[in-house]
Amino acid sequence: MVSTKEPYTFLQNTDSELYDILMREVSREDHTLELIASENFVSYPVLEMAGGVMTNKYAEGYPGARYYGGCEHVDEAENLARERAQKLFNCGYANVQPHSGSQANMAALMTFLNVGDTIMGLDLAHGGHLTHGSPVNFSGKLYNVVSYQVSRETGRVNFDECRKQAKEHKPKIIICGGSAYPRFIEFEQFREIADEVGAFLMADIAHPAGLVATGIHPSPMPYCDVVTTTTHKTLRGPRGGMILMDKDVENPWGVVAPKSGRTKMISELLNSTVMPGIQGGPLMHIIAAKAVAFGEALKPEFKTYAQQIVDNAQTMANALLEKDYQLVSGGTDTHVILIDLTHKGVTGKAAEKALERAGITVNKNMVPFDERSPFVTSGMRVGTPAITTRGMGKNEMNHIVDLIDQVISDIENDTTNDRVKSEVNTICDSFPLYRELHD
Ligand SMILES: *Cc1c(COP(=O)(O)O)cnc(C)c1O
């Protein structure tokens, strides 16, 4: 067994090249402030399961119905992952096999749509995701895309326009949710529009999943026909995807089982779109690690954690506003803050670079109605899940905003950068990552 105090000794002894790379990454994660809103740090038990022997197992199919022998234990793990996911999101169906959030979205869209059908999703430049209809993504290539946007004044989805577009284009499915939307997703309003035009409603809760699981963010379940998510963002599990449904129902397209003529359930169609439709063997080590993470998320401490994520984001948002930063939608309900840097005279690209040199990791991000390209951008996105996992709170949030402001106000100055970097190091040292590796 690998001891927790000296992990990776086998790797060290057999492949020092990769061991050194891994150690450099361990150190980078430990010594930088991770403010990328889509990232988090899994617990040590999740890390152990994700690095475990289940990576060896082929298990095409689903528990109890596999194409391979020897699946009794991976079946137990997948069943637990499904049960815990259903409990966590209070829903009747979970497929934990998608390798990523994008695969989950592909499977959901391919189940509910035919090629050429019309979809509506949030514009990428307004906070949407590639898989919601971007022309460079499968979703934009296979489907006819109508993108809705946020309003210039409020930074929230412009429901009047969205409704108009839906009535005009009659989408078969509306996708709600996004990657840079600081506010609660308005499931109920989307459901009204979907009902008015006879569309399905899909929620992609990749970002706020951990907040949804703890009841801090409203649940999509009563409103949406299908829900997709990642497991590695606020949910703090291993990198992966998942598909959920509130209630399983018979499919409305008249698909029947070949022998019995019985109408198939939507769950059956979703399952077969995932495998064999778009994936082969599931990543059983990751599915087992998802089960571990879901078990953690079911504990009361996780709710405290999720609340702290939002409290931290709001503290940060207020501190930014005090320093005259402009925030899209004026603040946040979640873990995400989208900063419009236009009137600071700095591009997203320049801010990201300078902050990176100072040990603060963020990503440049388009803001709604951005006039700069996606490679430059006028904004940056910050998020609190990862630093909250490290145990940071109100004082650190105010301190970090102060450091961000020092860098951005004096962007060309290396002395400022060096000074900030040493303060970042001090903060990081007080909140070590993976204490299991330190003690
Ligand atoms: C992150 C994200 C995804 C995709 O997740 P990957 O695992 O990176 O494929 C999908 N949808 C939204 C809204 C996301 O934020």
Short mmCIF file of C-alpha atoms and ligand atoms in Angstrom, two decimals:
data_model
loop_
_atom_site.label_atom_id
_atom_site.label_comp_id
_atom_site.label_asym_id
_atom_site.label_seq_id
_atom_site.Cartn_x
_atom_site.Cartn_y
_atom_site.Cartn_z
CA MET A 1 0.00 0.00 0.00
CA VAL A 2 1.03 3.56 -0.60
CA SER A 3 1.52 5.33 2.68
CA THR A 4 -0.13 8.70 2.92
CA LYS A 5 3.01 10.33 4.23
CA GLU A 6 5.15 9.22 1.36
CA PRO A 7 2.83 8.80 -1.57
CA TYR A 8 3.96 8.13 -5.10
CA THR A 9 7.13 6.30 -4.05
CA PHE A 10 6.61 3.68 -6.78
CA LEU A 11 6.32 6.36 -9.40
CA GLN A 12 9.34 8.13 -7.99
CA ASN A 13 11.42 4.98 -8.24
CA THR A 14 10.38 3.98 -11.74
CA ASP A 15 9.71 7.19 -13.65
CA SER A 16 11.39 10.16 -12.08
CA GLU A 17 10.56 12.30 -15.09
CA LEU A 18 6.80 12.05 -14.52
CA TYR A 19 7.26 12.05 -10.76
CA ASP A 20 9.03 15.40 -11.00
CA ILE A 21 6.29 16.79 -13.19
CA LEU A 22 3.68 15.61 -10.69
CA MET A 23 5.57 17.16 -7.79
CA ARG A 24 5.79 20.46 -9.64
CA GLU A 25 2.02 20.38 -10.10
CA VAL A 26 1.48 19.49 -6.42
CA SER A 27 3.57 22.51 -5.55
CA ARG A 28 1.79 24.79 -8.02
CA GLU A 29 -1.60 23.83 -6.62
CA ASP A 30 -0.34 24.36 -3.09
CA HIS A 31 1.32 27.72 -3.72
CA THR A 32 -1.19 29.55 -5.89
CA LEU A 33 -4.58 31.01 -5.15
CA GLU A 34 -6.95 29.05 -7.37
CA LEU A 35 -9.77 31.38 -8.39
CA ILE A 36 -10.90 29.58 -11.54
CA ALA A 37 -14.62 29.20 -10.88
CA SER A 38 -14.86 25.75 -12.47
CA GLU A 39 -12.05 24.22 -10.41
CA ASN A 40 -11.90 22.65 -7.00
CA PHE A 41 -9.74 20.30 -4.93
CA VAL A 42 -11.07 16.80 -4.30
CA SER A 43 -10.65 15.23 -0.88
CA TYR A 44 -7.86 12.76 -0.29
CA PRO A 45 -10.29 9.80 -0.22
CA VAL A 46 -11.66 10.85 -3.63
CA LEU A 47 -8.10 11.10 -4.89
CA GLU A 48 -7.34 7.61 -3.61
CA MET A 49 -10.40 6.10 -5.28
CA ALA A 50 -9.68 7.95 -8.54
CA GLY A 51 -6.17 6.52 -8.46
CA GLY A 52 -7.40 3.06 -7.60
CA VAL A 53 -7.42 -0.35 -9.27
CA MET A 54 -10.86 0.03 -10.81
CA THR A 55 -9.07 1.76 -13.69
CA ASN A 56 -8.24 -1.80 -14.76
CA LYS A 57 -11.80 -2.96 -15.28
CA TYR A 58 -13.78 -3.09 -18.50
CA ALA A 59 -17.47 -2.77 -17.68
CA GLU A 60 -19.39 -1.83 -20.81
CA GLY A 61 -23.08 -1.85 -20.02
CA TYR A 62 -24.79 -1.07 -16.73
CA PRO A 63 -24.85 -2.77 -13.31
CA GLY A 64 -26.38 -6.23 -13.65
CA ALA A 65 -26.19 -6.09 -17.44
CA ARG A 66 -22.56 -5.91 -18.50
CA TYR A 67 -20.80 -7.17 -21.57
CA TYR A 68 -17.91 -8.46 -19.42
CA GLY A 69 -17.44 -10.84 -16.50
CA GLY A 70 -15.90 -9.90 -13.19
CA CYS A 71 -18.05 -6.83 -12.72
CA GLU A 72 -19.51 -7.67 -9.30
CA HIS A 73 -17.53 -5.03 -7.42
CA VAL A 74 -17.64 -2.27 -9.97
CA ASP A 75 -21.40 -2.92 -10.07
CA GLU A 76 -21.54 -2.24 -6.33
CA ALA A 77 -19.64 1.00 -6.80
CA GLU A 78 -21.78 2.20 -9.69
CA ASN A 79 -25.00 1.32 -7.87
CA LEU A 80 -23.84 3.31 -4.86
CA ALA A 81 -22.89 6.25 -7.08
CA ARG A 82 -26.35 6.21 -8.66
CA GLU A 83 -28.19 5.85 -5.35
CA ARG A 84 -26.20 8.61 -3.70
CA ALA A 85 -26.65 10.91 -6.72
CA GLN A 86 -30.42 10.38 -6.61
CA LYS A 87 -30.51 11.10 -2.90
CA LEU A 88 -28.32 14.17 -3.30
CA PHE A 89 -30.49 15.70 -6.02
CA ASN A 90 -33.73 14.17 -4.78
CA CYS A 91 -34.55 12.63 -8.13
CA GLY A 92 -35.55 9.34 -9.68
CA TYR A 93 -32.83 8.75 -12.26
CA ALA A 94 -29.08 9.14 -12.50
CA ASN A 95 -26.57 8.03 -15.11
CA VAL A 96 -23.07 8.44 -13.69
CA GLN A 97 -21.15 7.19 -16.72
CA PRO A 98 -20.55 10.30 -18.85
CA HIS A 99 -16.81 10.92 -18.95
CA SER A 100 -17.34 14.68 -18.81
CA GLY A 101 -19.95 17.41 -18.73
CA SER A 102 -19.70 17.70 -22.50
CA GLN A 103 -20.43 13.97 -22.93
CA ALA A 104 -23.43 14.29 -20.62
CA ASN A 105 -24.74 17.13 -22.77
CA MET A 106 -24.09 15.23 -25.98
CA ALA A 107 -26.00 12.22 -24.66
CA ALA A 108 -28.94 14.33 -23.48
CA LEU A 109 -29.19 16.27 -26.74
CA MET A 110 -28.86 13.15 -28.90
CA THR A 111 -31.63 11.49 -26.89
CA PHE A 112 -34.10 14.35 -27.13
CA LEU A 113 -33.30 15.60 -30.64
CA ASN A 114 -32.72 14.61 -34.22
CA VAL A 115 -29.94 16.13 -36.27
CA GLY A 116 -31.16 19.43 -37.71
CA ASP A 117 -33.62 20.19 -34.89
CA THR A 118 -33.60 23.62 -33.32
CA ILE A 119 -32.07 24.23 -29.88
CA MET A 120 -31.96 27.37 -27.79
CA GLY A 121 -29.07 28.03 -25.41
CA LEU A 122 -27.40 30.94 -23.68
CA ASP A 123 -24.95 32.74 -25.97
CA LEU A 124 -21.35 31.73 -25.15
CA ALA A 125 -20.34 35.39 -24.91
CA HIS A 126 -23.17 35.93 -22.41
CA GLY A 127 -22.14 33.11 -20.10
CA GLY A 128 -23.25 29.99 -21.97
CA HIS A 129 -21.17 26.89 -22.69
CA LEU A 130 -19.64 25.52 -25.91
CA THR A 131 -22.05 22.57 -25.82
CA HIS A 132 -25.07 24.88 -25.82
CA GLY A 133 -24.77 25.61 -29.51
CA SER A 134 -21.38 27.10 -30.30
CA PRO A 135 -20.55 26.78 -34.01
CA VAL A 136 -17.19 25.15 -33.20
CA ASN A 137 -18.86 22.44 -31.07
CA PHE A 138 -20.88 19.34 -32.06
CA SER A 139 -23.97 21.15 -30.72
CA GLY A 140 -23.56 23.92 -33.25
CA LYS A 141 -22.74 21.55 -36.08
CA LEU A 142 -25.56 19.02 -35.57
CA TYR A 143 -28.38 21.36 -34.60
CA ASN A 144 -29.93 24.59 -35.71
CA VAL A 145 -28.98 27.03 -32.97
CA VAL A 146 -30.80 30.06 -31.66
CA SER A 147 -28.90 31.80 -28.85
CA TYR A 148 -30.60 33.92 -26.23
CA GLN A 149 -28.75 36.62 -24.33
CA VAL A 150 -28.69 38.58 -21.11
CA SER A 151 -29.98 42.12 -20.90
CA ARG A 152 -27.46 44.93 -21.00
CA GLU A 153 -28.96 46.62 -17.95
CA THR A 154 -29.38 43.72 -15.54
CA GLY A 155 -26.85 41.16 -16.76
CA ARG A 156 -29.56 38.53 -16.27
CA VAL A 157 -31.27 36.49 -18.97
CA ASN A 158 -33.49 38.73 -21.05
CA PHE A 159 -36.70 36.73 -20.77
CA ASP A 160 -38.78 39.03 -22.99
CA GLU A 161 -36.38 38.51 -25.86
CA CYS A 162 -35.93 34.84 -25.05
CA ARG A 163 -39.70 34.31 -25.19
CA LYS A 164 -39.95 36.18 -28.51
CA GLN A 165 -37.17 34.06 -30.00
CA ALA A 166 -38.77 30.86 -28.73
CA LYS A 167 -42.11 31.79 -30.27
CA GLU A 168 -40.49 32.63 -33.57
CA HIS A 169 -38.11 29.67 -33.87
CA LYS A 170 -40.04 26.95 -32.01
CA PRO A 171 -37.00 25.14 -30.54
CA LYS A 172 -37.41 21.49 -29.68
CA ILE A 173 -35.32 21.99 -26.55
CA ILE A 174 -34.29 24.98 -24.46
CA ILE A 175 -31.06 24.68 -22.48
CA CYS A 176 -30.68 26.76 -19.34
CA GLY A 177 -27.55 27.23 -17.28
CA GLY A 178 -24.07 28.34 -18.20
CA SER A 179 -20.43 28.74 -17.27
CA ALA A 180 -20.24 32.39 -16.34
CA TYR A 181 -23.68 33.23 -14.99
CA PRO A 182 -23.34 34.69 -11.48
CA ARG A 183 -27.04 34.47 -10.62
CA PHE A 184 -29.39 31.61 -9.79
CA ILE A 185 -30.66 29.89 -12.94
CA GLU A 186 -34.30 30.90 -13.39
CA PHE A 187 -35.72 27.38 -14.01
CA GLU A 188 -39.33 28.41 -13.43
CA GLN A 189 -39.27 31.21 -16.01
CA PHE A 190 -37.64 28.94 -18.56
CA ARG A 191 -40.31 26.28 -17.92
CA GLU A 192 -43.05 28.81 -18.69
CA ILE A 193 -41.46 29.64 -22.03
CA ALA A 194 -40.83 25.97 -22.83
CA ASP A 195 -44.49 25.21 -22.12
CA GLU A 196 -45.68 28.11 -24.27
CA VAL A 197 -43.82 26.76 -27.31
CA GLY A 198 -43.99 23.02 -26.59
CA ALA A 199 -40.23 22.62 -26.02
CA PHE A 200 -38.35 20.32 -23.71
CA LEU A 201 -36.34 22.01 -20.99
CA MET A 202 -32.82 20.89 -20.18
CA ALA A 203 -30.86 22.33 -17.27
CA ASP A 204 -27.09 22.21 -17.28
CA ILE A 205 -26.08 22.70 -13.65
CA ALA A 206 -22.38 21.90 -14.22
CA HIS A 207 -21.37 24.97 -12.23
CA PRO A 208 -23.77 25.23 -9.30
CA ALA A 209 -24.32 21.45 -8.76
CA GLY A 210 -22.83 21.52 -5.25
CA LEU A 211 -25.05 24.47 -4.36
CA VAL A 212 -28.09 22.70 -5.80
CA ALA A 213 -27.30 19.49 -3.90
CA THR A 214 -27.29 21.42 -0.62
CA GLY A 215 -30.44 23.42 -1.32
CA ILE A 216 -28.61 26.73 -1.51
CA HIS A 217 -29.40 27.11 -5.22
CA PRO A 218 -32.96 26.26 -6.37
CA SER A 219 -33.42 22.77 -7.78
CA PRO A 220 -34.10 22.23 -11.47
CA MET A 221 -35.90 18.96 -10.73
CA PRO A 222 -39.52 20.03 -10.70
CA TYR A 223 -39.11 22.09 -13.87
CA CYS A 224 -36.79 20.30 -16.23
CA ASP A 225 -37.16 17.25 -18.45
CA VAL A 226 -33.50 16.42 -18.14
CA VAL A 227 -30.62 17.75 -16.07
CA THR A 228 -26.92 17.45 -16.81
CA THR A 229 -23.95 18.31 -14.67
CA THR A 230 -20.27 17.90 -14.12
CA THR A 231 -19.07 16.33 -10.90
CA HIS A 232 -15.83 18.29 -10.47
CA LYS A 233 -16.87 21.90 -9.99
CA THR A 234 -18.77 23.02 -6.87
CA LEU A 235 -19.72 19.38 -6.28
CA ARG A 236 -16.02 18.69 -5.55
CA GLY A 237 -15.83 15.23 -7.07
CA PRO A 238 -13.54 13.72 -9.69
CA ARG A 239 -13.57 15.11 -13.23
CA GLY A 240 -16.67 13.74 -14.92
CA GLY A 241 -20.30 14.16 -15.95
CA MET A 242 -23.74 12.93 -14.98
CA ILE A 243 -27.30 12.94 -16.31
CA LEU A 244 -30.30 13.22 -13.99
CA MET A 245 -34.08 13.19 -14.32
CA ASP A 246 -36.67 14.07 -11.71
CA LYS A 247 -39.00 11.26 -12.79
CA ASP A 248 -38.52 8.62 -15.39
CA VAL A 249 -41.38 8.52 -17.89
CA GLU A 250 -42.28 6.70 -21.11
CA ASN A 251 -40.62 8.25 -24.12
CA PRO A 252 -42.91 10.52 -26.15
CA TRP A 253 -41.44 9.53 -29.51
CA GLY A 254 -43.03 6.08 -29.69
CA VAL A 255 -39.79 4.12 -29.38
CA VAL A 256 -40.71 0.55 -28.43
CA ALA A 257 -38.73 -2.47 -27.24
CA PRO A 258 -38.22 -4.76 -30.25
CA LYS A 259 -39.69 -7.98 -28.83
CA SER A 260 -42.40 -6.97 -26.38
CA GLY A 261 -43.56 -3.83 -28.18
CA ARG A 262 -43.48 -2.07 -24.78
CA THR A 263 -42.90 1.68 -24.93
CA LYS A 264 -39.41 2.39 -23.65
CA MET A 265 -38.74 4.71 -20.74
CA ILE A 266 -36.68 7.86 -21.39
CA SER A 267 -34.06 6.45 -18.99
CA GLU A 268 -33.54 3.49 -21.31
CA LEU A 269 -32.96 5.79 -24.25
CA LEU A 270 -30.57 8.01 -22.27
CA ASN A 271 -28.63 4.98 -21.07
CA SER A 272 -28.23 3.63 -24.56
CA THR A 273 -27.24 7.01 -25.96
CA VAL A 274 -24.40 7.12 -23.40
CA MET A 275 -23.38 3.52 -24.11
CA PRO A 276 -23.20 2.29 -26.87
CA GLY A 277 -24.23 5.60 -28.45
CA ILE A 278 -21.27 7.81 -27.65
CA GLN A 279 -19.06 5.99 -25.14
CA GLY A 280 -17.50 2.59 -24.67
CA GLY A 281 -16.17 1.28 -21.38
CA PRO A 282 -17.00 3.50 -18.42
CA LEU A 283 -14.21 4.89 -16.22
CA MET A 284 -15.01 2.70 -13.20
CA HIS A 285 -12.33 4.26 -10.99
CA ILE A 286 -13.88 7.66 -11.63
CA ILE A 287 -17.42 6.39 -11.11
CA ALA A 288 -16.32 4.91 -7.77
CA ALA A 289 -14.66 8.23 -6.91
CA LYS A 290 -17.92 9.99 -7.81
CA ALA A 291 -19.64 7.73 -5.27
CA VAL A 292 -17.10 8.77 -2.62
CA ALA A 293 -17.62 12.46 -3.44
CA PHE A 294 -21.42 12.10 -3.37
CA GLY A 295 -21.12 10.44 0.04
CA GLU A 296 -19.17 13.47 1.25
CA ALA A 297 -21.71 15.84 -0.28
CA LEU A 298 -24.52 14.09 1.61
CA LYS A 299 -22.92 14.99 4.94
CA PRO A 300 -24.01 18.10 6.85
CA GLU A 301 -20.46 19.53 6.66
CA PHE A 302 -20.82 19.82 2.91
CA LYS A 303 -23.76 22.16 3.30
CA THR A 304 -21.63 24.33 5.58
CA TYR A 305 -18.94 24.25 2.92
CA ALA A 306 -21.36 25.18 0.12
CA GLN A 307 -22.77 28.07 2.13
CA GLN A 308 -19.24 29.27 2.80
CA ILE A 309 -18.52 29.23 -0.95
CA VAL A 310 -21.40 31.65 -1.52
CA ASP A 311 -20.60 33.78 1.55
CA ASN A 312 -17.01 34.06 0.32
CA ALA A 313 -18.11 35.02 -3.19
CA GLN A 314 -20.40 37.69 -1.79
CA THR A 315 -17.68 39.06 0.46
CA MET A 316 -15.38 39.20 -2.53
CA ALA A 317 -18.03 40.83 -4.72
CA ASN A 318 -18.66 43.54 -2.13
CA ALA A 319 -14.95 44.21 -1.70
CA LEU A 320 -14.58 44.50 -5.48
CA LEU A 321 -17.52 46.90 -5.72
CA GLU A 322 -15.93 49.03 -3.01
CA LYS A 323 -12.83 49.28 -5.16
CA ASP A 324 -14.95 50.43 -8.08
CA TYR A 325 -14.91 47.21 -10.10
CA GLN A 326 -17.90 46.64 -12.33
CA LEU A 327 -19.59 43.28 -11.85
CA VAL A 328 -21.89 41.76 -14.45
CA SER A 329 -25.37 41.66 -12.86
CA GLY A 330 -24.01 43.79 -10.00
CA GLY A 331 -22.96 40.89 -7.80
CA THR A 332 -23.51 37.18 -7.30
CA ASP A 333 -25.90 34.60 -5.85
CA THR A 334 -23.40 31.80 -6.37
CA HIS A 335 -19.68 31.02 -6.45
CA VAL A 336 -19.08 32.99 -9.66
CA ILE A 337 -18.17 36.65 -10.09
CA LEU A 338 -17.84 38.11 -13.57
CA ILE A 339 -15.80 41.31 -13.59
CA ASP A 340 -16.01 43.80 -16.43
CA LEU A 341 -12.58 45.44 -16.59
CA THR A 342 -13.41 47.86 -19.40
CA HIS A 343 -13.34 51.07 -17.38
CA LYS A 344 -10.16 49.95 -15.57
CA GLY A 345 -8.42 50.16 -18.92
CA VAL A 346 -7.14 46.58 -18.70
CA THR A 347 -8.04 43.61 -20.90
CA GLY A 348 -8.98 40.21 -19.53
CA LYS A 349 -5.91 38.76 -21.17
CA ALA A 350 -3.53 41.24 -19.53
CA ALA A 351 -5.21 40.80 -16.14
CA GLU A 352 -5.02 37.01 -16.33
CA LYS A 353 -1.32 37.13 -17.23
CA ALA A 354 -0.31 39.63 -14.54
CA LEU A 355 -2.29 37.82 -11.84
CA GLU A 356 -0.76 34.51 -12.88
CA ARG A 357 2.70 35.97 -12.37
CA ALA A 358 1.59 37.01 -8.90
CA GLY A 359 0.38 33.49 -8.06
CA ILE A 360 -3.33 34.19 -8.48
CA THR A 361 -5.05 32.00 -11.09
CA VAL A 362 -8.14 33.39 -12.82
CA ASN A 363 -9.46 33.20 -16.35
CA LYS A 364 -10.11 35.94 -18.83
CA ASN A 365 -13.73 35.88 -19.87
CA MET A 366 -16.00 37.60 -22.37
CA VAL A 367 -18.51 39.93 -20.77
CA PRO A 368 -21.95 40.39 -22.34
CA PHE A 369 -21.75 42.64 -25.43
CA ASP A 370 -17.97 42.38 -25.32
CA GLU A 371 -16.24 44.22 -28.13
CA ARG A 372 -13.00 42.30 -27.77
CA SER A 373 -12.27 38.83 -29.12
CA PRO A 374 -12.49 35.67 -26.96
CA PHE A 375 -8.67 35.60 -26.97
CA VAL A 376 -8.42 39.06 -25.42
CA THR A 377 -11.78 39.77 -23.72
CA SER A 378 -12.85 42.65 -21.51
CA GLY A 379 -13.49 40.64 -18.40
CA MET A 380 -12.34 38.03 -16.00
CA ARG A 381 -14.18 35.36 -14.08
CA VAL A 382 -13.34 34.49 -10.51
CA GLY A 383 -14.81 31.85 -8.25
CA THR A 384 -14.52 30.69 -4.66
CA PRO A 385 -15.02 26.86 -4.58
CA ALA A 386 -11.31 25.96 -4.49
CA ILE A 387 -10.09 28.53 -1.97
CA THR A 388 -13.10 27.72 0.23
CA THR A 389 -12.06 24.06 0.16
CA ARG A 390 -8.70 25.19 1.55
CA GLY A 391 -10.57 26.72 4.49
CA MET A 392 -10.29 30.39 3.61
CA GLY A 393 -12.95 32.80 4.83
CA LYS A 394 -13.93 36.44 5.06
CA ASN A 395 -10.54 37.89 6.03
CA GLU A 396 -8.76 36.08 3.23
CA MET A 397 -11.41 37.17 0.69
CA ASN A 398 -10.87 40.83 1.56
CA HIS A 399 -7.13 40.35 1.49
CA ILE A 400 -7.25 38.58 -1.89
CA VAL A 401 -9.35 41.35 -3.44
CA ASP A 402 -6.81 43.83 -2.17
CA LEU A 403 -4.02 41.83 -3.83
CA ILE A 404 -5.96 41.52 -7.10
CA ASP A 405 -6.50 45.26 -7.06
CA GLN A 406 -2.81 45.99 -6.44
CA VAL A 407 -1.86 43.89 -9.48
CA ILE A 408 -4.52 45.29 -11.79
CA SER A 409 -3.94 48.92 -10.78
CA ASP A 410 -0.24 48.62 -11.48
CA ILE A 411 -0.22 46.01 -14.17
CA GLU A 412 3.21 46.63 -15.68
CA ASN A 413 5.06 46.77 -12.37
CA ASP A 414 7.18 43.72 -11.55
CA THR A 415 7.94 44.95 -8.04
CA THR A 416 4.23 45.02 -7.21
CA ASN A 417 3.88 41.54 -8.68
CA ASP A 418 6.74 40.18 -6.60
CA ARG A 419 5.40 41.73 -3.43
CA VAL A 420 1.92 40.29 -4.09
CA LYS A 421 3.40 36.90 -4.89
CA SER A 422 5.11 36.72 -1.53
CA GLU A 423 1.84 37.64 0.23
CA VAL A 424 0.07 34.94 -1.79
CA ASN A 425 2.66 32.45 -0.56
CA THR A 426 2.05 33.42 3.04
CA ILE A 427 -1.71 32.94 2.64
CA CYS A 428 -1.20 29.57 0.94
CA ASP A 429 1.15 28.40 3.68
CA SER A 430 -1.52 29.07 6.29
CA PHE A 431 -4.05 26.90 4.39
CA PRO A 432 -2.08 23.89 3.17
CA LEU A 433 -3.65 21.66 0.56
CA TYR A 434 -3.84 17.93 1.29
CA ARG A 435 -2.84 18.08 4.93
CA GLU A 436 -2.76 14.28 4.63
CA LEU A 437 0.46 14.73 2.68
CA HIS A 438 2.00 17.13 5.15
CA ASP A 439 1.41 15.63 8.62
C1 LIG B 1 -17.87 22.92 -17.37
C2 LIG B 1 -19.14 22.89 -18.11
C3 LIG B 1 -19.47 21.83 -18.97
C4 LIG B 1 -18.51 20.80 -19.48
O1 LIG B 1 -17.75 20.12 -18.70
P1 LIG B 1 -16.46 19.30 -19.23
O2 LIG B 1 -16.37 18.26 -18.18
O3 LIG B 1 -15.36 20.28 -19.25
O4 LIG B 1 -16.78 18.74 -20.56
C5 LIG B 1 -20.73 21.81 -19.53
N1 LIG B 1 -21.61 22.77 -19.28
C6 LIG B 1 -21.32 23.82 -18.49
C7 LIG B 1 -22.36 24.85 -18.25
C8 LIG B 1 -20.07 23.91 -17.88
O5 LIG B 1 -19.80 24.97 -17.13
#
